């Protein structure tokens, strides 16, 4: 473990890792008591990642967590009761019971963007947050996390490329925990270090031991400082291990025993305790004080959560759709007079009009919906009485010429081209590919066949 942090920083990292684990342990109990609504994901063994990276952010910075980043929420200041209540779908939860797991945010105070289930979608979103901060003259950094599996989605690449070209102050933490559901990394990415993905976008990257909280923090701090100072986005790959299954339902029997044993011997909290003890930063008394503090806090938070009511049934129909004044207002900010930028003033005359178009009548005499078949009768009438022809059904002169040219028989055009020239032109035509597919053995000949004027005509 590296040195150079203040005593308080060392102890904060320890406190938050212990809090992260204790919150999740408590939720496992709640889950088994059937008090959690929906799935429960675990970051057991990955606490150093969430805590070490989020601890590198300042209060004004923004983050968006994924399913294994409860530690980051705690570091940012989310009270454990909100996490409990959110998982229990209680009325006092941040989403008032309308959503579960860690699907909630806090745009006003803590600067947390709610997770997006579609893996990778937070990357362009948080790039946008980072850019918005820059436009507003704030020196903020935006951070989000992605798994090894999530790093193979299309939006991961689109998002990171976009962040790179915009030089957004954005830090992406790639949490390589060796598994995506039951798929091991090696079966879905042909890379030893997933940090190498950054090379494709010309951005900086780091690879760090995700079970060494000081290394994670120091790396994240450097990345956050660099992003804040204009170095553009940075990718950090943290190598770690998902100790439990994908969620509570998954016993993860597909994980080789040796692999599990290797990582269990490298528990991030145990490793850190050893370091703190060897540096005289933590002794048994200090450890006990922290444990007691967490236990007292969490039993009060859990009681609060358990006592919170479930949402009233009638609330199910409220707050689902934005209804305007009682919700956030989405209103255009007109920079020019509305009349100037809306029809009819803003209307552009159609360059392509059809006789009788839109003038059809229903059997009852009213206006019929536009339909070519329906307008035939009316067209005839319009031609018989030219004065009554509506103005907008006239064909402008330029368009009429184009129509004439289009309607002209293709044979006439082909006839003007000497056969030998037509053959050359057509031989170069990219349209020859299908012919090759149909008759692969006659490729040279098929191009010549297509060069015949008749074939050209058919393609028009
Ligand atoms: C675009 C997309 N594809 C598939 C899923 C379903 N899904 C949810 S989590 C997950 C596995 C994610 O693995 P990884 O990214 O390695 O994260 P980890 O669970 O290991 O933290 C999958 C496939 C999804 N949410 N979004
Ligand atoms: Mg994974």
Coordinates of C-alpha atoms and ligand atoms in Angstrom, one line a residue:
X1 CA 0.0 0.0 0.0
X2 CA 1.2 3.5 -0.8
X3 CA 1.7 6.2 1.8
X4 CA 1.1 9.9 1.8
X5 CA -2.5 10.4 3.0
X6 CA -3.5 12.2 6.1
X7 CA -4.4 10.1 9.2
X8 CA -8.0 11.2 8.7
X9 CA -8.1 10.1 5.1
X10 CA -6.7 6.7 6.0
X11 CA -9.4 6.2 8.7
X12 CA -12.2 7.6 6.4
X13 CA -11.4 5.0 3.8
X14 CA -11.5 2.3 6.5
X15 CA -14.8 3.6 8.0
X16 CA -16.5 3.7 4.6
X17 CA -15.4 0.2 3.6
X18 CA -16.7 -1.2 6.9
X19 CA -19.9 0.8 6.5
X20 CA -20.3 -0.4 2.9
X21 CA -20.0 -4.0 4.0
X22 CA -22.2 -3.6 7.1
X23 CA -25.0 -2.0 5.0
X24 CA -24.9 -4.8 2.5
X25 CA -24.7 -7.5 5.3
X26 CA -27.8 -5.9 6.9
X27 CA -29.6 -6.0 3.5
X28 CA -28.9 -9.7 3.1
X29 CA -30.7 -10.2 6.4
X30 CA -33.6 -8.0 5.3
X31 CA -33.7 -9.9 2.0
X32 CA -33.9 -13.3 3.8
X33 CA -36.7 -11.8 5.9
X34 CA -38.5 -11.0 2.7
X35 CA -38.4 -7.3 3.4
X36 CA -36.4 -6.4 0.3
X37 CA -38.5 -5.9 -2.8
X38 CA -36.8 -7.1 -6.0
X39 CA -33.2 -8.3 -6.4
X40 CA -30.2 -7.7 -4.2
X41 CA -26.8 -7.3 -5.6
X42 CA -23.6 -7.5 -3.6
X43 CA -20.2 -5.8 -3.7
X44 CA -18.7 -8.1 -1.2
X45 CA -14.9 -8.0 -1.8
X46 CA -15.2 -4.9 -4.1
X47 CA -15.7 -2.3 -1.4
X48 CA -12.3 -0.8 -2.0
X49 CA -13.3 0.1 -5.6
X50 CA -16.5 2.1 -4.8
X51 CA -15.0 3.7 -1.7
X52 CA -11.5 4.5 -3.1
X53 CA -12.8 6.0 -6.3
X54 CA -15.7 8.1 -4.9
X55 CA -13.4 9.3 -2.1
X56 CA -11.3 11.1 -4.8
X57 CA -14.3 13.3 -5.8
X58 CA -15.0 16.7 -4.3
X59 CA -18.5 17.7 -3.0
X60 CA -19.3 19.6 -6.2
X61 CA -18.4 16.6 -8.4
X62 CA -21.0 14.3 -9.9
X63 CA -21.3 10.5 -9.9
X64 CA -23.7 7.9 -11.2
X65 CA -23.5 4.5 -9.5
X66 CA -24.0 1.0 -11.0
X67 CA -25.3 -2.0 -9.0
X68 CA -22.2 -2.6 -7.0
X69 CA -21.4 0.9 -6.0
X70 CA -23.3 1.4 -2.7
X71 CA -20.0 2.3 -1.2
X72 CA -19.8 5.3 -3.5
X73 CA -23.2 6.5 -2.5
X74 CA -22.2 6.3 1.2
X75 CA -19.0 8.3 0.5
X76 CA -21.0 10.9 -1.3
X77 CA -23.3 11.3 1.7
X78 CA -26.4 9.2 1.1
X79 CA -27.7 8.1 4.5
X80 CA -28.0 4.3 4.9
X81 CA -31.8 4.6 5.7
X82 CA -32.3 5.8 2.1
X83 CA -30.5 2.8 0.7
X84 CA -32.6 0.4 3.0
X85 CA -35.9 2.1 2.2
X86 CA -35.2 2.2 -1.5
X87 CA -34.5 -1.6 -1.5
X88 CA -37.7 -2.1 0.6
X89 CA -39.8 0.2 -1.6
X90 CA -40.9 2.3 1.3
X91 CA -42.8 5.5 1.1
X92 CA -40.1 7.6 2.7
X93 CA -37.5 6.3 0.2
X94 CA -36.0 8.7 -2.4
X95 CA -38.4 7.4 -5.0
X96 CA -41.3 7.0 -2.6
X97 CA -41.4 3.2 -3.3
X98 CA -41.7 3.6 -7.0
X99 CA -38.3 2.1 -7.8
X100 CA -36.0 -0.3 -6.2
X101 CA -32.3 -1.2 -5.6
X102 CA -30.1 1.8 -6.0
X103 CA -32.2 3.4 -8.7
X104 CA -32.4 6.9 -7.3
X105 CA -30.5 10.1 -7.6
X106 CA -30.1 13.5 -6.0
X107 CA -29.5 16.2 -8.6
X108 CA -30.0 19.1 -6.1
X109 CA -27.7 18.4 -3.3
X110 CA -25.4 15.4 -3.6
X111 CA -25.1 15.5 -7.4
X112 CA -26.0 11.9 -8.0
X113 CA -27.4 10.7 -11.3
X114 CA -29.7 7.6 -10.9
X115 CA -28.3 4.4 -12.4
X116 CA -29.5 3.3 -15.9
X117 CA -30.1 -0.4 -16.2
X118 CA -28.8 -0.6 -19.8
X119 CA -25.1 -1.3 -19.3
X120 CA -23.0 1.5 -20.6
X121 CA -25.7 4.1 -21.1
X122 CA -24.4 6.1 -18.1
X123 CA -21.2 6.8 -20.1
X124 CA -22.6 9.3 -22.6
X125 CA -25.0 10.6 -19.9
X126 CA -22.1 11.4 -17.5
X127 CA -20.0 12.8 -20.4
X128 CA -22.9 15.2 -20.9
X129 CA -22.9 16.1 -17.2
X130 CA -19.2 16.7 -17.4
X131 CA -19.6 18.9 -20.5
X132 CA -22.5 20.8 -18.9
X133 CA -20.3 21.6 -15.9
X134 CA -17.7 23.0 -18.3
X135 CA -20.2 25.1 -20.2
X136 CA -21.4 26.5 -16.9
X137 CA -17.9 27.4 -15.9
X138 CA -17.8 24.9 -13.0
X139 CA -14.6 22.9 -12.6
X140 CA -16.4 19.7 -11.9
X141 CA -15.6 16.1 -12.7
X142 CA -18.1 13.4 -13.5
X143 CA -17.6 9.8 -12.6
X144 CA -19.3 6.5 -13.3
X145 CA -18.5 2.8 -13.2
X146 CA -18.8 0.0 -15.7
X147 CA -18.3 -3.8 -15.4
X148 CA -16.0 -6.0 -17.5
X149 CA -19.2 -7.2 -19.2
X150 CA -20.6 -3.7 -19.7
X151 CA -17.3 -2.7 -21.4
X152 CA -18.3 -4.8 -24.4
X153 CA -21.5 -2.9 -25.1
X154 CA -21.7 -0.6 -28.1
X155 CA -22.6 2.5 -26.0
X156 CA -19.4 2.0 -24.0
X157 CA -17.4 2.6 -27.1
X158 CA -19.6 5.4 -28.5
X159 CA -19.7 7.1 -25.2
X160 CA -16.0 6.9 -24.5
X161 CA -15.2 8.1 -28.0
X162 CA -17.6 11.0 -27.6
X163 CA -16.0 11.9 -24.2
X164 CA -12.6 11.7 -25.7
X165 CA -13.3 13.9 -28.7
X166 CA -15.0 16.4 -26.4
X167 CA -12.2 16.2 -23.8
X168 CA -14.8 15.9 -21.2
X169 CA -13.7 16.0 -17.5
X170 CA -14.9 12.5 -17.0
X171 CA -13.5 9.5 -15.1
X172 CA -14.7 6.0 -16.0
X173 CA -14.0 3.2 -13.5
X174 CA -13.9 -0.2 -15.2
X175 CA -14.6 -2.7 -12.5
X176 CA -13.1 -5.9 -13.7
X177 CA -14.5 -8.4 -11.2
X178 CA -13.7 -11.4 -13.6
X179 CA -17.4 -12.2 -14.2
X180 CA -20.4 -10.9 -16.0
X181 CA -23.2 -13.1 -14.8
X182 CA -21.6 -16.6 -15.5
X183 CA -19.3 -15.4 -18.3
X184 CA -15.7 -15.1 -17.4
X185 CA -13.8 -12.1 -18.8
X186 CA -11.6 -14.2 -21.1
X187 CA -14.6 -15.5 -23.0
X188 CA -15.8 -12.0 -23.9
X189 CA -12.8 -9.8 -24.2
X190 CA -9.5 -10.8 -25.9
X191 CA -7.4 -8.5 -23.7
X192 CA -5.3 -9.0 -20.7
X193 CA -5.8 -5.5 -19.5
X194 CA -9.2 -3.9 -20.1
X195 CA -7.5 -0.5 -19.6
X196 CA -6.2 -1.1 -23.1
X197 CA -9.6 -0.2 -24.5
X198 CA -8.6 3.4 -23.8
X199 CA -5.9 3.3 -26.6
X200 CA -8.7 3.2 -29.2
X201 CA -9.8 6.6 -28.1
X202 CA -6.5 8.2 -27.5
X203 CA -7.2 8.7 -23.8
X204 CA -5.1 8.0 -20.7
X205 CA -5.7 4.9 -18.6
X206 CA -4.6 3.1 -15.5
X207 CA -4.7 -0.5 -14.2
X208 CA -4.9 -0.8 -10.5
X209 CA -5.3 -3.5 -7.8
X210 CA -8.9 -3.1 -6.8
X211 CA -8.4 -4.8 -3.5
X212 CA -5.9 -2.2 -2.3
X213 CA -8.0 0.8 -1.3
X214 CA -5.1 3.2 -1.0
X215 CA -3.8 2.3 -4.5
X216 CA -7.4 2.7 -5.8
X217 CA -7.8 6.1 -4.1
X218 CA -4.4 7.4 -5.2
X219 CA -5.0 6.4 -8.8
X220 CA -8.5 7.9 -8.8
X221 CA -7.3 11.1 -7.2
X222 CA -4.6 11.5 -9.9
X223 CA -7.2 10.8 -12.6
X224 CA -9.8 13.2 -11.1
X225 CA -7.2 15.9 -10.8
X226 CA -6.0 15.4 -14.4
X227 CA -9.6 15.4 -15.7
X228 CA -10.4 18.5 -13.8
X229 CA -7.3 20.2 -15.2
X230 CA -8.3 19.6 -18.8
X231 CA -6.6 16.3 -19.7
X232 CA -9.8 14.8 -20.9
X233 CA -11.5 11.6 -19.9
X234 CA -9.5 8.9 -18.1
X235 CA -10.2 5.2 -17.9
X236 CA -9.2 3.3 -14.7
X237 CA -9.4 -0.5 -14.8
X238 CA -9.6 -1.9 -11.3
X239 CA -8.9 -5.6 -11.0
X240 CA -11.0 -7.3 -8.4
X241 CA -13.4 -10.2 -7.9
X242 CA -17.2 -10.6 -7.5
X243 CA -17.3 -12.8 -4.4
X244 CA -21.0 -13.7 -4.5
X245 CA -23.2 -14.5 -7.5
X246 CA -24.6 -11.9 -9.8
X247 CA -27.4 -11.3 -7.3
X248 CA -28.9 -13.2 -4.3
X249 CA -30.5 -15.8 -6.6
X250 CA -27.2 -17.0 -8.1
X251 CA -25.0 -19.4 -6.1
X252 CA -22.2 -18.9 -8.6
X253 CA -21.2 -22.5 -8.7
X254 CA -19.5 -21.9 -12.0
X255 CA -16.6 -20.1 -10.3
X256 CA -13.5 -22.3 -10.0
X257 CA -12.6 -23.0 -6.4
X258 CA -8.9 -21.9 -6.8
X259 CA -10.0 -18.6 -8.2
X260 CA -12.3 -18.0 -5.3
X261 CA -9.7 -19.1 -2.8
X262 CA -7.1 -16.7 -4.3
X263 CA -9.4 -13.7 -4.0
X264 CA -10.9 -14.5 -0.6
X265 CA -7.3 -14.5 0.8
X266 CA -7.1 -10.9 -0.6
X267 CA -10.1 -9.5 1.2
X268 CA -9.8 -5.7 0.8
X269 CA -10.8 -4.9 4.4
X270 CA -8.5 -7.5 6.0
X271 CA -5.6 -6.3 3.8
X272 CA -6.3 -2.7 4.8
X273 CA -6.6 -3.5 8.5
X274 CA -3.1 -5.2 8.4
X275 CA -1.7 -2.1 6.7
X276 CA -3.4 0.3 9.2
X277 CA -2.1 -1.7 12.1
X278 CA 1.4 -1.9 10.8
X279 CA 1.4 1.9 10.3
X280 CA 0.0 2.4 13.8
X281 CA -3.1 4.0 12.5
X282 CA -5.5 1.5 14.0
X283 CA -5.4 -0.6 17.1
X284 CA -8.0 -2.9 18.7
X285 CA -9.6 0.0 20.6
X286 CA -9.9 2.1 17.5
X287 CA -11.3 -0.7 15.5
X288 CA -13.9 -1.5 18.2
X289 CA -15.0 2.2 18.3
X290 CA -15.6 2.2 14.6
X291 CA -17.5 -1.1 14.7
X292 CA -19.7 0.2 17.6
X293 CA -20.3 3.5 15.7
X294 CA -21.5 1.6 12.6
X295 CA -23.6 -0.8 14.5
X296 CA -25.4 2.0 16.4
X297 CA -25.9 4.0 13.2
X298 CA -27.2 1.1 11.2
X299 CA -29.6 -0.3 13.8
X300 CA -31.2 3.1 14.0
X301 CA -31.3 3.5 10.2
X302 CA -32.8 0.0 9.8
X303 CA -35.5 0.7 12.4
X304 CA -36.4 3.9 10.7
X305 CA -36.6 2.1 7.4
X306 CA -38.7 -0.8 8.8
X307 CA -41.1 1.7 10.4
X308 CA -41.6 3.7 7.2
X309 CA -44.9 2.8 5.6
X310 CA -45.4 1.2 2.3
X311 CA -46.7 3.6 -0.3
X312 CA -50.5 4.0 -0.2
X313 CA -52.3 2.2 -3.0
X314 CA -53.7 5.3 -4.6
X315 CA -50.1 6.7 -4.9
X316 CA -49.4 4.2 -7.6
X317 CA -51.3 6.4 -10.1
X318 CA -49.5 9.6 -9.0
X319 CA -46.2 10.9 -10.1
X320 CA -45.9 8.5 -13.0
X321 CA -46.3 11.0 -15.8
X322 CA -45.1 14.6 -15.7
X323 CA -48.2 16.7 -15.6
X324 CA -46.7 20.1 -15.8
X325 CA -47.0 22.5 -12.8
X326 CA -46.9 19.8 -10.1
X327 CA -43.9 18.3 -11.8
X328 CA -40.8 19.8 -13.3
X329 CA -41.5 22.3 -16.0
X330 CA -40.2 21.6 -19.5
X331 CA -40.6 24.7 -21.5
X332 CA -38.9 26.0 -24.6
X333 CA -36.7 29.0 -24.2
X334 CA -37.7 31.1 -27.2
X335 CA -34.9 33.2 -28.5
X336 CA -37.0 34.6 -31.3
X337 CA -40.6 35.7 -31.5
X338 CA -42.7 32.5 -31.5
X339 CA -44.8 33.6 -34.5
X340 CA -41.7 34.0 -36.5
X341 CA -40.5 30.4 -35.9
X342 CA -43.8 28.6 -36.0
X343 CA -46.2 28.0 -39.0
X344 CA -47.6 29.7 -41.0
X345 CA -44.8 32.2 -41.0
X346 CA -42.1 29.5 -40.7
X347 CA -43.7 27.3 -43.3
X348 CA -41.6 26.4 -46.3
X349 CA -43.5 25.9 -49.6
X350 CA -43.5 22.3 -50.6
X351 CA -41.3 21.6 -53.7
X352 CA -43.3 18.5 -54.6
X353 CA -47.1 18.8 -54.9
X354 CA -49.6 16.4 -56.4
X355 CA -52.8 17.4 -58.2
X356 CA -55.8 16.9 -56.0
X357 CA -53.7 15.9 -53.0
X358 CA -55.5 16.4 -49.8
X359 CA -58.7 17.4 -51.5
X360 CA -60.6 14.1 -51.5
X361 CA -64.1 14.0 -50.2
X362 CA -65.8 11.4 -48.1
X363 CA -69.1 9.9 -49.2
X364 CA -70.7 12.2 -46.8
X365 CA -69.1 15.2 -48.5
X366 CA -66.6 16.1 -45.8
X367 CA -62.8 16.2 -46.3
X368 CA -61.3 12.7 -46.6
X369 CA -57.9 11.7 -45.3
X370 CA -55.2 12.0 -48.0
X371 CA -55.3 9.0 -50.2
X372 CA -54.2 8.8 -53.8
X373 CA -56.9 6.4 -54.9
X374 CA -59.6 8.6 -53.3
X375 CA -58.5 11.8 -55.1
X376 CA -58.8 10.4 -58.6
X377 CA -62.4 11.6 -59.1
X378 CA -61.6 15.0 -57.8
X379 CA -58.5 15.3 -60.0
X380 CA -60.7 14.7 -63.1
X381 CA -63.1 17.4 -61.9
X382 CA -60.3 19.8 -61.2
X383 CA -58.9 19.4 -64.7
X384 CA -62.4 19.9 -66.2
X385 CA -62.8 23.2 -64.3
X386 CA -59.2 24.7 -64.2
X387 CA -60.3 27.9 -62.4
X388 CA -61.3 25.9 -59.3
X389 CA -58.0 24.1 -59.0
X390 CA -56.6 24.8 -55.6
X391 CA -53.4 26.8 -55.8
X392 CA -51.3 24.4 -53.6
X393 CA -52.0 21.5 -56.0
X394 CA -50.2 23.1 -58.9
X395 CA -46.9 21.5 -60.0
X396 CA -44.2 24.2 -60.0
X397 CA -42.4 24.5 -63.4
X398 CA -39.1 23.1 -62.1
X399 CA -40.8 20.1 -60.5
X400 CA -42.8 19.5 -63.7
X401 CA -39.6 19.3 -65.7
X402 CA -38.1 16.8 -63.2
X403 CA -41.3 14.7 -63.4
X404 CA -41.1 14.8 -67.2
X405 CA -37.5 13.5 -67.1
X406 CA -38.5 10.8 -64.7
X407 CA -41.4 9.7 -66.7
X408 CA -39.4 9.6 -69.9
X409 CA -38.9 6.1 -71.1
X410 CA -35.6 4.7 -70.0
X411 CA -34.9 3.0 -73.3
X412 CA -34.6 6.5 -74.9
X413 CA -31.8 7.4 -72.5
X414 CA -30.1 4.0 -72.9
X415 CA -30.3 4.4 -76.7
X416 CA -28.3 7.6 -76.5
X417 CA -25.4 5.8 -74.9
X418 CA -23.3 3.8 -77.4
X419 CA -23.4 0.1 -76.4
X420 CA -19.6 -0.2 -75.8
X421 CA -19.6 2.9 -73.4
X422 CA -22.6 1.6 -71.6
X423 CA -20.8 -1.7 -71.1
X424 CA -17.8 0.1 -69.5
X425 CA -19.9 2.2 -67.3
X426 CA -22.0 -0.7 -66.1
X427 CA -19.1 -2.9 -65.5
X428 CA -17.9 -0.5 -62.9
X429 CA -21.3 -0.3 -61.3
X430 CA -21.4 -1.4 -57.7
X431 CA -24.7 -3.1 -58.4
X432 CA -22.9 -6.1 -59.9
X433 CA -22.5 -7.7 -56.5
X434 CA -25.9 -9.4 -56.4
X435 CA -25.2 -10.9 -59.8
X436 CA -22.1 -12.5 -58.4
X437 CA -24.0 -13.9 -55.5
X438 CA -26.6 -15.5 -57.8
X439 CA -24.1 -16.9 -60.2
X440 CA -20.7 -17.0 -58.4
X441 CA -18.9 -19.0 -61.0
X442 CA -19.6 -16.6 -63.8
X443 CA -18.4 -13.4 -62.1
X444 CA -16.6 -11.9 -65.2
X445 CA -19.5 -12.7 -67.5
X446 CA -22.2 -11.5 -65.1
X447 CA -20.7 -8.0 -65.1
X448 CA -21.0 -8.0 -68.9
X449 CA -24.5 -9.3 -68.7
X450 CA -25.4 -6.4 -66.5
X451 CA -23.8 -4.0 -68.9
X452 CA -26.5 -4.7 -71.4
X453 CA -28.8 -1.7 -71.9
X454 CA -31.8 -3.9 -71.0
X455 CA -30.3 -4.7 -67.7
X456 CA -29.6 -1.0 -67.0
X457 CA -33.2 -0.3 -67.9
X458 CA -34.5 -2.9 -65.5
X459 CA -32.6 -1.3 -62.6
X460 CA -34.2 2.1 -63.0
Ligands
LIG1 C1 -27.1 -3.5 -22.5 C2 -27.4 -4.5 -21.4 N1 -27.3 -5.8 -21.7 C3 -27.5 -6.8 -20.8 C4 -28.0 -6.4 -19.5 C5 -28.3 -7.5 -18.5 N2 -27.3 -7.5 -17.5 C6 -27.4 -6.8 -16.3 S1 -26.0 -7.0 -15.3 C7 -25.3 -8.0 -16.5 C8 -23.9 -8.5 -16.2 C9 -23.0 -7.4 -16.1 O1 -21.7 -7.8 -15.9 P1 -20.5 -6.8 -15.6 O2 -20.7 -5.6 -16.6 O3 -19.2 -7.5 -15.7 O4 -20.9 -6.2 -14.2 P2 -20.9 -7.0 -12.8 O5 -22.3 -7.6 -12.7 O6 -19.8 -8.0 -12.8 O7 -20.7 -5.9 -11.8 C10 -26.0 -8.1 -17.6 C11 -25.7 -8.9 -18.8 C12 -28.2 -5.0 -19.3 N3 -28.6 -4.6 -18.1 N4 -27.9 -4.1 -20.2
LIG2 MG1 -18.1 -8.1 -14.0

